[in-house]
Each structure stands twice: as structure tokens, then as C-alpha cells.
Coordinates of C-alpha atoms in Angstrom, one line a residue:
X14 CA -16.9 -23.8 -56.9
X15 CA -14.3 -25.0 -58.1
X16 CA -11.8 -28.0 -56.6
X17 CA -7.9 -27.9 -57.1
X18 CA -6.3 -31.4 -58.6
X19 CA -3.0 -32.1 -58.7
X20 CA -1.2 -34.2 -61.3
X21 CA 2.5 -35.1 -62.2
X22 CA 3.3 -32.1 -59.6
X23 CA 0.8 -29.7 -61.6
X24 CA -2.2 -28.3 -60.1
X25 CA -5.7 -27.9 -62.2
X26 CA -8.5 -25.9 -61.1
X27 CA -11.6 -28.0 -62.4
X28 CA -15.3 -27.7 -61.8
X29 CA -16.6 -29.5 -58.7
X30 CA -19.2 -32.6 -58.7
X31 CA -16.3 -34.4 -61.5
X32 CA -15.3 -38.0 -60.3
X33 CA -11.5 -38.8 -60.4
X34 CA -11.6 -40.5 -63.9
X35 CA -13.4 -37.4 -65.3
X36 CA -11.2 -35.1 -64.0
X37 CA -7.9 -37.3 -65.3
X38 CA -9.5 -37.2 -68.9
X39 CA -10.2 -33.4 -68.6
X40 CA -6.2 -32.8 -67.5
X41 CA -5.0 -35.4 -70.1
X42 CA -7.2 -33.4 -73.1
X43 CA -5.9 -30.2 -71.9
X44 CA -2.3 -31.3 -72.3
X45 CA -2.4 -32.1 -75.9
X46 CA -2.3 -35.3 -78.0
X47 CA 1.2 -36.2 -76.6
X48 CA 0.5 -36.7 -73.3
X49 CA -2.8 -38.4 -74.3
X50 CA -0.9 -41.4 -75.4
X51 CA -0.6 -44.3 -72.6
X52 CA 2.3 -44.8 -71.2
X53 CA 4.1 -48.0 -70.1
X54 CA 4.1 -47.1 -66.2
X55 CA 0.9 -47.6 -64.7
X56 CA -0.4 -43.8 -64.0
X57 CA -2.1 -43.5 -60.4
X58 CA -4.9 -41.8 -59.9
X59 CA -4.8 -38.3 -58.8
X60 CA -6.3 -37.5 -55.6
X61 CA -8.7 -34.4 -55.3
X62 CA -7.2 -32.0 -53.0
X63 CA -10.0 -29.2 -52.3
X64 CA -8.3 -26.2 -50.7
X65 CA -9.4 -24.5 -47.1
X66 CA -11.3 -21.2 -47.9
X67 CA -10.1 -18.5 -45.9
X68 CA -12.0 -17.2 -43.1
X69 CA -14.2 -14.5 -43.9
X70 CA -13.7 -11.2 -42.3
X71 CA -16.4 -9.8 -40.0
X72 CA -18.4 -7.0 -40.7
X73 CA -18.6 -4.0 -38.2
X74 CA -21.9 -5.2 -37.5
X75 CA -21.1 -8.7 -36.7
X76 CA -17.8 -7.9 -34.7
X77 CA -20.1 -5.2 -32.3
X78 CA -22.5 -8.4 -31.9
X79 CA -19.3 -10.6 -30.8
X80 CA -17.8 -8.4 -28.8
X81 CA -21.4 -8.0 -26.8
X82 CA -21.0 -11.9 -26.5
X83 CA -17.9 -11.8 -25.2
X84 CA -18.7 -9.3 -22.5
X85 CA -21.7 -11.1 -21.5
X86 CA -20.0 -14.3 -21.1
X87 CA -17.4 -12.3 -18.9
X88 CA -20.5 -10.8 -16.9
X89 CA -22.1 -14.2 -15.7
X90 CA -18.7 -16.0 -15.2
X91 CA -17.5 -13.1 -13.4
X92 CA -20.4 -13.0 -11.3
X93 CA -20.6 -16.9 -10.6
X94 CA -17.0 -16.9 -9.9
X95 CA -17.3 -16.8 -6.3
X96 CA -19.4 -19.8 -6.2
X97 CA -17.3 -21.6 -9.2
X98 CA -14.0 -21.4 -7.1
X99 CA -15.8 -23.0 -4.2
X100 CA -17.8 -26.1 -6.1
X101 CA -14.3 -26.7 -8.1
X102 CA -12.4 -27.2 -4.9
X103 CA -15.0 -29.6 -3.8
X104 CA -15.1 -31.1 -7.2
X105 CA -11.6 -31.5 -7.3
X106 CA -11.8 -33.1 -3.6
X107 CA -14.4 -35.5 -4.5
X108 CA -12.4 -36.7 -7.9
X109 CA -9.6 -37.3 -5.7
X110 CA -11.0 -39.5 -3.1
X111 CA -13.1 -41.3 -6.4
X112 CA -9.7 -42.0 -7.8
X113 CA -7.9 -43.3 -4.3
X114 CA -10.6 -45.9 -4.0
X115 CA -10.7 -46.8 -7.4
X116 CA -14.2 -45.5 -8.5
X117 CA -14.4 -44.1 -12.1
X118 CA -17.3 -41.9 -11.6
X119 CA -16.2 -38.1 -11.7
X120 CA -17.8 -35.1 -10.2
X121 CA -18.2 -32.1 -13.0
X122 CA -16.8 -29.1 -12.4
X123 CA -19.3 -26.2 -12.6
X124 CA -17.1 -23.8 -14.3
X125 CA -16.4 -26.0 -17.4
X126 CA -20.0 -27.2 -17.5
X127 CA -21.1 -23.1 -17.5
X128 CA -18.7 -22.6 -20.1
X129 CA -20.0 -25.6 -22.4
X130 CA -23.5 -24.4 -21.7
X131 CA -22.7 -20.7 -22.8
X132 CA -21.2 -22.0 -25.9
X133 CA -24.1 -24.3 -27.2
X134 CA -26.4 -20.9 -26.3
X135 CA -24.4 -19.4 -28.9
X136 CA -22.3 -17.1 -26.9
X137 CA -18.6 -16.4 -28.5
X138 CA -15.5 -17.8 -27.1
X139 CA -12.4 -15.6 -27.0
X140 CA -10.4 -16.4 -30.0
X141 CA -7.1 -14.4 -29.3
X142 CA -4.5 -13.7 -26.4
X143 CA -6.1 -10.2 -26.3
X144 CA -9.4 -11.3 -26.2
X145 CA -8.5 -13.9 -23.6
X146 CA -6.7 -11.1 -21.3
X147 CA -9.7 -8.9 -21.8
X148 CA -12.2 -12.0 -21.1
X149 CA -10.7 -12.5 -17.5
X150 CA -10.3 -8.8 -16.9
X151 CA -14.1 -8.4 -17.4
X152 CA -14.9 -11.5 -15.3
X153 CA -12.6 -10.3 -12.6
X154 CA -14.1 -6.8 -12.5
X155 CA -17.4 -8.4 -12.4
X156 CA -16.4 -10.6 -9.5
X157 CA -15.1 -7.9 -7.4
X158 CA -17.8 -5.8 -8.0
X159 CA -20.3 -8.1 -7.1
X160 CA -18.7 -9.5 -3.9
X161 CA -18.3 -5.5 -2.7
X162 CA -22.1 -4.9 -3.4
X163 CA -22.8 -8.4 -1.5
X164 CA -20.7 -7.6 1.5
X165 CA -19.9 -3.9 1.8
X166 CA -18.7 -3.6 5.1
X167 CA -16.2 -6.5 4.8
X168 CA -12.9 -6.4 3.7
X169 CA -14.4 -6.9 -0.1
X170 CA -16.1 -3.7 0.3
X171 CA -13.1 -1.5 1.3
X172 CA -11.0 1.0 -0.5
X173 CA -12.6 0.3 -3.7
X174 CA -10.3 2.8 -5.3
X175 CA -7.5 0.4 -4.9
X176 CA -9.5 -2.6 -4.9
X177 CA -11.0 -2.9 -8.1
X178 CA -8.0 -2.4 -10.1
X179 CA -6.2 -4.5 -8.5
X180 CA -8.7 -7.0 -8.8
X181 CA -8.7 -6.3 -12.8
X182 CA -5.3 -5.8 -13.7
X183 CA -3.7 -9.0 -11.9
X184 CA -5.6 -11.6 -14.1
X185 CA -5.4 -9.9 -17.1
X186 CA -1.6 -9.7 -16.9
X187 CA -1.5 -13.2 -15.7
X188 CA -3.3 -14.7 -18.9
X189 CA -0.4 -13.9 -21.5
X190 CA 2.2 -15.4 -18.7
X191 CA 0.2 -18.2 -18.4
X192 CA -0.1 -18.9 -22.3
X193 CA 4.0 -18.0 -22.9
X194 CA 4.9 -20.5 -19.7
X195 CA 2.4 -23.5 -21.3
X196 CA 4.1 -22.8 -24.8
X197 CA 7.5 -23.2 -23.7
X198 CA 6.9 -26.0 -20.9
X199 CA 4.1 -27.7 -21.9
X200 CA 3.2 -28.0 -18.5
X201 CA -0.1 -26.7 -17.1
X202 CA 1.1 -26.3 -13.2
X203 CA 4.1 -24.3 -14.2
X204 CA 1.6 -22.3 -16.5
X205 CA -0.4 -21.7 -13.0
X206 CA 2.5 -21.2 -10.9
X207 CA 3.8 -18.6 -13.1
X208 CA 0.4 -16.5 -13.3
X209 CA -0.2 -16.8 -9.6
X210 CA 3.1 -15.1 -8.8
X211 CA 2.7 -12.7 -11.6
X212 CA -0.9 -11.6 -9.9
X213 CA 0.5 -11.1 -6.8
X214 CA 2.9 -8.3 -8.1
X215 CA 0.8 -6.8 -10.2
X216 CA -2.0 -6.8 -7.9
X217 CA 0.3 -5.0 -5.3
X218 CA 1.7 -2.9 -7.9
X219 CA -1.7 -1.5 -9.5
X220 CA -3.2 -1.3 -6.1
X221 CA -0.5 1.0 -4.8
X222 CA -0.3 3.2 -7.9
X223 CA -4.4 3.3 -7.7
X224 CA -4.1 4.6 -4.3
X225 CA -1.3 7.3 -5.0
X226 CA -3.8 8.5 -7.8
X227 CA -7.2 8.3 -6.1
X228 CA -5.7 10.4 -2.9
X229 CA -3.0 12.6 -5.1
X230 CA -0.5 15.0 -3.6
X231 CA -1.0 15.4 0.3
X232 CA 0.2 18.4 1.7
X233 CA 2.6 18.0 4.4
X234 CA 2.1 19.5 7.5
X235 CA 4.8 20.6 9.7
X236 CA 5.3 21.5 13.7
X237 CA 5.3 25.0 13.0
X238 CA 2.0 24.5 11.2
X239 CA 0.5 22.7 13.9
X240 CA 2.1 25.5 16.5
X241 CA 0.3 28.7 14.6
X242 CA -3.2 26.6 14.4
X243 CA -2.5 26.1 18.4
X244 CA -1.6 29.8 18.9
X245 CA -4.9 31.1 16.9
X246 CA -7.1 28.7 19.0
X247 CA -5.8 30.4 22.2
X248 CA -6.3 33.7 20.6
X249 CA -9.6 32.8 19.7
X250 CA -10.7 31.3 23.0
X251 CA -9.2 34.7 24.6
X252 CA -10.6 36.9 22.4
X253 CA -14.3 35.3 23.5
X254 CA -13.1 36.1 27.1
X255 CA -13.5 32.6 28.5
X256 CA -11.2 31.9 31.0
X257 CA -10.3 28.5 32.8
X258 CA -11.7 28.4 36.3
X259 CA -9.6 28.5 39.5
X260 CA -10.1 25.2 40.4
X261 CA -9.0 23.9 36.8
X262 CA -6.4 26.3 36.8
X263 CA -5.1 24.7 40.3
X264 CA -5.4 21.3 38.8
X265 CA -3.1 22.5 35.9
X266 CA -0.7 23.2 38.1
X267 CA -0.8 20.5 40.3
X268 CA -0.1 17.9 37.4
X269 CA 2.9 19.9 36.0
X270 CA 4.2 19.2 39.5
X271 CA 3.3 15.9 39.6
X272 CA 4.9 15.2 36.2
X273 CA 7.9 16.9 37.6
X274 CA 8.0 14.7 40.6
X275 CA 7.8 11.8 38.6
X276 CA 10.9 12.9 36.6
X277 CA 12.7 13.2 39.7
X278 CA 13.1 16.8 40.0
X279 CA 14.9 18.2 42.8
X280 CA 14.5 21.9 43.7
X281 CA 17.8 22.7 44.9
X282 CA 19.4 21.1 41.4
X283 CA 16.8 22.9 39.3
X284 CA 16.9 26.7 40.5
X285 CA 15.3 27.6 36.9
X286 CA 12.9 25.3 37.3
X287 CA 11.9 26.2 40.3
X288 CA 11.6 30.2 39.8
X289 CA 9.0 29.2 37.0
X290 CA 6.9 27.0 39.4
X291 CA 6.8 30.3 41.7
X292 CA 5.5 32.1 38.8
X293 CA 2.9 29.7 38.1
X294 CA 1.9 30.1 41.7
X295 CA 1.3 33.9 41.8
X296 CA -0.8 33.5 38.7
X297 CA -3.2 31.1 40.4
X298 CA -3.7 34.0 42.8
X299 CA -5.4 35.4 40.4
X300 CA -8.6 33.3 40.7
X301 CA -10.1 32.7 37.1
X302 CA -7.0 32.9 34.6
X303 CA -7.4 33.8 31.1
X304 CA -5.9 31.6 27.7
X305 CA -3.2 34.3 27.6
X306 CA -2.2 33.3 31.1
X307 CA -2.2 29.6 30.0
X308 CA -0.1 30.7 26.9
X309 CA 2.5 32.3 29.2
X310 CA 2.7 29.5 31.1
X311 CA 3.5 27.3 29.0
X312 CA 6.0 30.1 26.9
X313 CA 7.6 30.1 30.4
X314 CA 8.4 26.2 30.6
X315 CA 9.2 26.1 27.0
X316 CA 11.8 29.2 27.3
X317 CA 13.8 26.3 29.8
X318 CA 14.3 24.1 26.5
X319 CA 17.2 26.4 25.9
X320 CA 18.8 26.3 28.5
X321 CA 23.0 24.6 28.6
X322 CA 21.6 22.4 31.5
X323 CA 20.8 19.1 30.1
X324 CA 18.6 18.5 33.4
X325 CA 16.7 21.4 32.9
X326 CA 15.7 20.7 29.2
X327 CA 14.3 17.2 30.4
X328 CA 12.6 18.8 33.2
X329 CA 11.4 21.6 30.9
X330 CA 10.1 19.2 27.9
X331 CA 7.8 17.5 30.8
X332 CA 6.4 20.9 31.8
X333 CA 5.5 21.7 28.5
X334 CA 4.1 18.3 27.6
X335 CA 1.9 18.3 31.1
X336 CA 0.2 21.9 30.2
X337 CA -0.6 20.3 26.6
X338 CA -2.1 17.3 27.7
X339 CA -3.8 19.2 30.2
X340 CA -5.4 21.8 27.9
X341 CA -6.0 19.1 25.2
X342 CA -8.9 17.4 27.5
X343 CA -10.6 20.5 28.4
X344 CA -14.5 20.5 28.6
X345 CA -17.2 23.1 28.7
X346 CA -17.2 22.9 32.8
X347 CA -13.6 23.7 33.3
X348 CA -14.3 27.2 31.8
X349 CA -16.1 30.2 32.3
X350 CA -17.6 31.6 29.8
X351 CA -17.0 35.2 28.4
X352 CA -19.5 38.0 27.3
X353 CA -21.2 35.4 24.6
X354 CA -22.5 33.2 26.8
X355 CA -22.1 29.3 27.7
X356 CA -23.1 28.3 24.0
X357 CA -20.6 30.1 22.4
X358 CA -18.4 29.1 24.8
X359 CA -18.7 25.5 24.6
X360 CA -18.2 25.9 20.6
X361 CA -15.2 27.7 21.1
X362 CA -13.5 25.1 23.3
X363 CA -14.3 22.4 21.4
X364 CA -13.2 23.7 18.1
X365 CA -10.1 24.5 19.8
X366 CA -9.7 21.2 21.7
X367 CA -8.4 19.2 18.3
X368 CA -5.9 22.2 17.7
X369 CA -4.5 22.1 21.5
X370 CA -4.6 18.1 21.3
X371 CA -2.3 18.5 18.3
X372 CA -0.1 20.6 19.8
X373 CA 0.5 18.2 22.5
X374 CA 0.9 15.5 20.0
X375 CA 3.7 17.8 18.6
X376 CA 5.3 18.8 21.6
X377 CA 6.0 14.6 22.0
X378 CA 7.1 14.2 18.2
X379 CA 9.4 17.6 18.4
X380 CA 11.6 15.4 21.2
X381 CA 11.9 12.6 18.8
X382 CA 13.3 15.0 16.3
X383 CA 15.3 16.8 18.7
X384 CA 18.6 14.7 17.9
X385 CA 21.4 16.9 18.4
X386 CA 22.0 15.8 22.2
X387 CA 21.7 12.4 21.0
X388 CA 24.1 13.1 18.1
X389 CA 26.7 14.8 20.6
X390 CA 26.5 11.4 22.4
X391 CA 26.8 9.3 19.5
X392 CA 28.8 11.3 16.6
X393 CA 28.8 8.1 14.4
X394 CA 25.7 7.2 14.3
X395 CA 23.5 8.5 11.3
X396 CA 20.4 11.0 11.6
X397 CA 18.2 8.2 10.3
X398 CA 19.1 6.0 13.4
X399 CA 19.0 9.1 15.5
X400 CA 15.5 9.4 14.7
X401 CA 14.3 5.7 14.6
X402 CA 16.1 5.7 18.5
X403 CA 13.6 8.5 19.0
X404 CA 10.6 6.5 17.5
X405 CA 11.4 3.4 20.2
X406 CA 12.0 5.6 23.2
X407 CA 8.3 6.8 22.6
X408 CA 7.0 3.5 21.7
X409 CA 8.4 2.2 24.9
X410 CA 6.5 5.0 26.9
X411 CA 2.9 3.9 27.5
X412 CA 1.8 7.8 28.9
X413 CA 3.0 9.2 25.5
X414 CA 2.0 6.6 23.6
X415 CA -2.0 7.2 25.1
X416 CA -1.8 10.2 22.9
X417 CA -2.2 8.4 20.0
X418 CA -5.1 6.5 18.4
X419 CA -4.5 2.6 18.0
X420 CA -3.7 3.3 14.0
X421 CA -1.1 5.8 14.8
X422 CA 0.6 3.5 17.7
X423 CA 1.1 0.7 15.1
X424 CA 2.5 3.6 12.5
X425 CA 4.9 4.4 15.3
X426 CA 5.8 1.0 15.5
X427 CA 5.9 0.5 11.9
X428 CA 8.9 3.2 12.1
X429 CA 10.5 1.4 14.5
X430 CA 10.5 -2.0 12.9
X431 CA 11.8 -0.3 9.8
X432 CA 10.9 -2.0 6.1
X433 CA 11.8 -5.4 5.0
X434 CA 15.1 -4.5 3.6
X435 CA 16.3 -2.9 6.7
X436 CA 18.0 -5.7 8.2
X437 CA 20.1 -6.4 5.0
X438 CA 20.9 -2.8 4.8
X439 CA 22.1 -2.6 8.5
X440 CA 24.5 -5.4 7.8
X441 CA 25.8 -4.0 4.8
X442 CA 25.7 -0.2 6.1
X443 CA 28.6 -1.7 8.7
X444 CA 31.1 -1.8 5.5
X445 CA 30.5 2.0 4.9
X446 CA 34.0 3.5 5.7
X447 CA 31.9 6.4 6.9
X448 CA 30.7 5.1 10.0
X449 CA 33.7 4.4 11.6
X450 CA 38.0 5.2 11.5
X451 CA 38.6 1.4 11.8
X452 CA 36.3 0.6 8.8
X453 CA 37.9 3.7 7.1
X454 CA 41.4 2.4 7.7
X455 CA 40.4 -1.2 6.4
X456 CA 39.0 0.0 3.2
X457 CA 42.0 1.7 2.6
X458 CA 44.2 -0.8 3.1
X459 CA 41.8 -3.1 1.5
X460 CA 41.8 -1.1 -1.7
X461 CA 45.8 -1.3 -1.9
X462 CA 46.0 -4.8 -1.4
X463 CA 42.9 -6.3 -2.9
X464 CA 40.8 -3.3 -4.7
X465 CA 39.2 -5.5 -6.9
X466 CA 37.4 -7.0 -3.6
X467 CA 37.6 -3.7 -1.0
X468 CA 36.3 -0.8 -3.6
X469 CA 33.2 -3.0 -4.0
X470 CA 32.7 -3.4 -0.6
X471 CA 33.1 -0.1 0.7
X472 CA 31.1 1.3 -2.1
X473 CA 28.1 -1.5 -1.5
X474 CA 28.5 -0.3 2.4
X475 CA 28.1 3.8 1.6
X476 CA 25.5 3.0 -1.2
X477 CA 23.3 0.7 1.7
X478 CA 24.1 3.3 4.6
X479 CA 22.1 6.1 2.2
X480 CA 19.8 3.9 1.2
X481 CA 18.3 3.1 4.6
X482 CA 18.8 6.1 5.6
X483 CA 16.4 7.6 3.1
X484 CA 14.0 4.8 3.4
X485 CA 13.8 5.7 7.2
X486 CA 13.4 9.2 6.8
X487 CA 10.5 8.6 4.1
X488 CA 9.2 6.4 6.6
X489 CA 9.2 9.0 9.7
X490 CA 8.0 11.9 7.6
X491 CA 5.1 9.8 6.7
X492 CA 4.3 9.0 10.1
X493 CA 4.9 12.2 11.3
X494 CA 2.3 13.9 8.8
X495 CA 0.0 11.4 9.5
X496 CA 0.2 12.2 13.3
X497 CA 0.3 16.0 13.4
X498 CA -2.8 16.0 11.1
X499 CA -4.6 13.0 12.9
X500 CA -5.0 11.7 9.3
X501 CA -3.0 8.1 10.0
X502 CA -4.8 5.6 7.6
X503 CA -5.9 2.2 9.5
X504 CA -4.6 -0.8 7.9
X505 CA -5.0 -1.5 4.3
X506 CA -5.8 -4.8 2.8
X507 CA -2.7 -6.6 1.2
X508 CA -3.3 -5.9 -2.8
X509 CA -0.7 -8.6 -3.4
X510 CA -3.1 -11.1 -2.0
X511 CA -6.2 -9.4 -3.6
X512 CA -4.3 -9.8 -7.3
X513 CA -3.5 -13.7 -6.4
X514 CA -7.1 -14.1 -5.0
X515 CA -8.4 -12.5 -8.0
X516 CA -6.7 -15.1 -10.1
X517 CA -7.4 -17.7 -8.5
X518 CA -11.2 -17.1 -9.1
X519 CA -11.0 -16.5 -13.0
X520 CA -8.2 -18.5 -13.8
X521 CA -6.1 -17.9 -17.2
X522 CA -8.0 -19.2 -20.3
X523 CA -6.3 -22.0 -22.1

């Protein structure tokens, strides 16, 4: 090994182990005779300044060992993260209390003691920003997986396809944000706040993306699909020779009449409805009735929906809904078995009942989407607003809401409530010149007097109106598809909160 010495601004490389005097002698000897003569001014002794050696590059084997050690550190700290966050909170509270009373005793933080212990055991520590981000990601994945395994029926064990990516990626994104914030501000508090803010947003985004990837593109079910399935169900039941008992058929017609009476039906003012009811009576005289007869009864009522009289159309909706509601709750005791016997009848009815029920729900939803009449009464309203009004009417009808499950009812109410931007967009959309002649005239006059103000306001109003329509339409279509197929999901955990919690349990490393 050699040591570097500096003399009169020049560096000299000499063997290790020389004293300063010996080193000076060798340097002067190397300079020749002129430099060896003593000078009048005293010469300070050169100070040996050994240079730092460059760190050795690790070999492949050493690097593999290091990465395995980092992974082990991540697993250990991840498994203990739920316990650490609790004990660290208690330690912090105890230390605050000790500080208040003037005590110098401090309770150590378990997470810090654990990290020191792992280092003392020879477990490597992350050195670069990439390694630190990977470390907190490993910790977060391990802690999320551990909690899911420990409590599979809790919120931590639900929807892992979304939850695990959200919990893993959020702390990884928070790590570099915390480092940059600390470097710029010098404040640990600012770094923590920035990290938590980013982790929530990243957690939500990651959870949503993971959910879309996991579920894939779902086919959209339409009203026509539901009606076709119900028609096939009617045909299958009819082909089996299964019939509605005379008693149940009478109950069906009685329910239709009761529904009409509750809807202020007056025979003198609704002759087409009275005519259909007489046909129902003639069908009942046959005793047991086939499902072809049931389909005929429904078709007669459905044809009244095209009547030019608004009152007839309203009553026709009630008649169709009443028939669908009755058929959707049929049980084997309500029917007479056909040639296949009672076992075949039971299986056929139970298989068909879901399609009958979906048809009943589809009829209710069809009324929501049938906005032509409402549009005629309120021509300035947008299509999205009219559909939303239909959902409001549905949500207010307890009898119709009973057709839907709790999750489905929440989906309907969510459409009514609108998105978080709905209130703001409603206010801005009022400035859309398309909404009213007054606004259009005002926009035109303003564009002449103050074009730099009027034109941007009108454009913003137009854009807000179209954006609100798009969001409402998407919300309604999503709800419709779930309602028609009975696949409306239950309440989902907040992935914003999940990302936040994951970063709190696995905070950025300094």
C-alpha cells in the first residue's frame, strides 16, 4: 500500500510507514540539489493525507446474498408492522407524558429497536432510494398478507385482488416523495405529510386499476336480453306441460285489480283497461291456465303502453309490473306438474323464477328509462337529468324498491346522489346557452360587450353540462347492468384509506 503526501502543492506517493521527517527527506532528495539547500524561511512539515479507497464492487454471489438479506428484513419488519404501529404509538404517548412531567426516562420504540437488532445480526440495510422503496414495498406486502391470513373474514381479508396491490404500491410511491420533501424542506413533519397524502391517492388509483384488471371487461346486459331470457323461460315451462293452478291464477288477477285500484283506476275513464280485464276473466274460466296464457295476459297489458292516452299508459305499467311480480315469486305449490312429474316441475319453476324476477325488475327499470313523456313536459332538461329523475322516483317507491337487494338499493341511491362533482357541475351547467333562451341571449349580448368574459363562461357552462351528462349516463348504465343481472357489488373498502394505512404501518425509511 502507498500513502499520498503533499508538499508545496505537489502530491507524492511514498511507501506506508514513513514518519513525516523521513517522507520530507525522500521528497527533497527526489527534487535534486537546489531544492535540498536550506531556505531562509521555515518550512512547515508536510502532513500525510491518505486518500480514501473506492468501495469495492460486489460480486454476483455477494449481491444475491445482500438482496436475500434485504428481503428477509422486509419480511420480518412487515410481519411485525401491525404490532409495531401499536407499540410505537404507546411509546410515543408515554414519552410525551414523561416530557410533560419533566422525567428524563424514555420508552424505546419497538420498530427502531427491531431495526437495530437486525443490523447487529448482520442483516443488510437498504442504501439507495430504489432499495428503500423496494424495502417498504416488501414490508407492506408482507403485513397486508399477514393480516389477511390472520383475519380472512375481516375487511383485511376481503377483495385481495385490489387490496394487496393497493397496500404494496402506496408506500413504495410515498418513499421517494418523503425523501425529496425532506431534502427540500429539511422537515420530517413535512416529509411525513407529503408521503401520507401521496399514498392515499396512489392506493386508490392502484386498487381501482387492479380491480378492472381482475374482473376484465364485463358484458353489458340490456333490457332485450332479460326479456329474451324470460320468454325462453316461459316457453320451457310451457313445453313441460306445467300449468298455473286455478287458485293461483285467480290470485294473479286479483293482484292486478288491487294494483289498479291503488292507482286510482276508474273503469269509465279507462275502457281499454276494462276490456283487458274482461279477457282475463274469460281466461280464468278455464280453470288451470298454461304459461302461454300467462304470457298472453302480460302481452295484452303491455300493448296498452302504446295507447295515446297518458292515463292508460300509466295503468298498463301497473298491470305489467303486477303480473311480473306475481310470477317472480312462484313456488312449486302454485303450479300443476306436467308429464314430467312433480320433480321436473319443481326444478323447472325454480330455474325459471330468476328469469321471471329479472323481467319484473326490468319492467320497473324500463319505466325509468322511458323519458319521452317527461321530455315532452320539460324540453330544456338534459337526458341525464331525466334519467336521474326516474331513479329519484324509483327510490321513493317502497314497493318497487323491495324488488331489489340492499346493495342494489344503495346503487340506485348512488345514481340519485351523483358524483362528488355533481353539485359543482350543476351550478356551472346553468351557464350553458343551450339550457335556456335567456342564457343564450345573455351569452350573445355578453360576447359582444365583453367577449373575453362571456365566451369562456358560456364555454365552461357547455363543457360542464356535457361532462355531467356523461358521468350521470355512465353511472346509470353501470347501475342498470348490475340491477338487470343481480350482480351489483356490495360496499367496497376505501383503497384511499387502505393506501394510507399501509404507509402508516410501513413509513418511509430515512
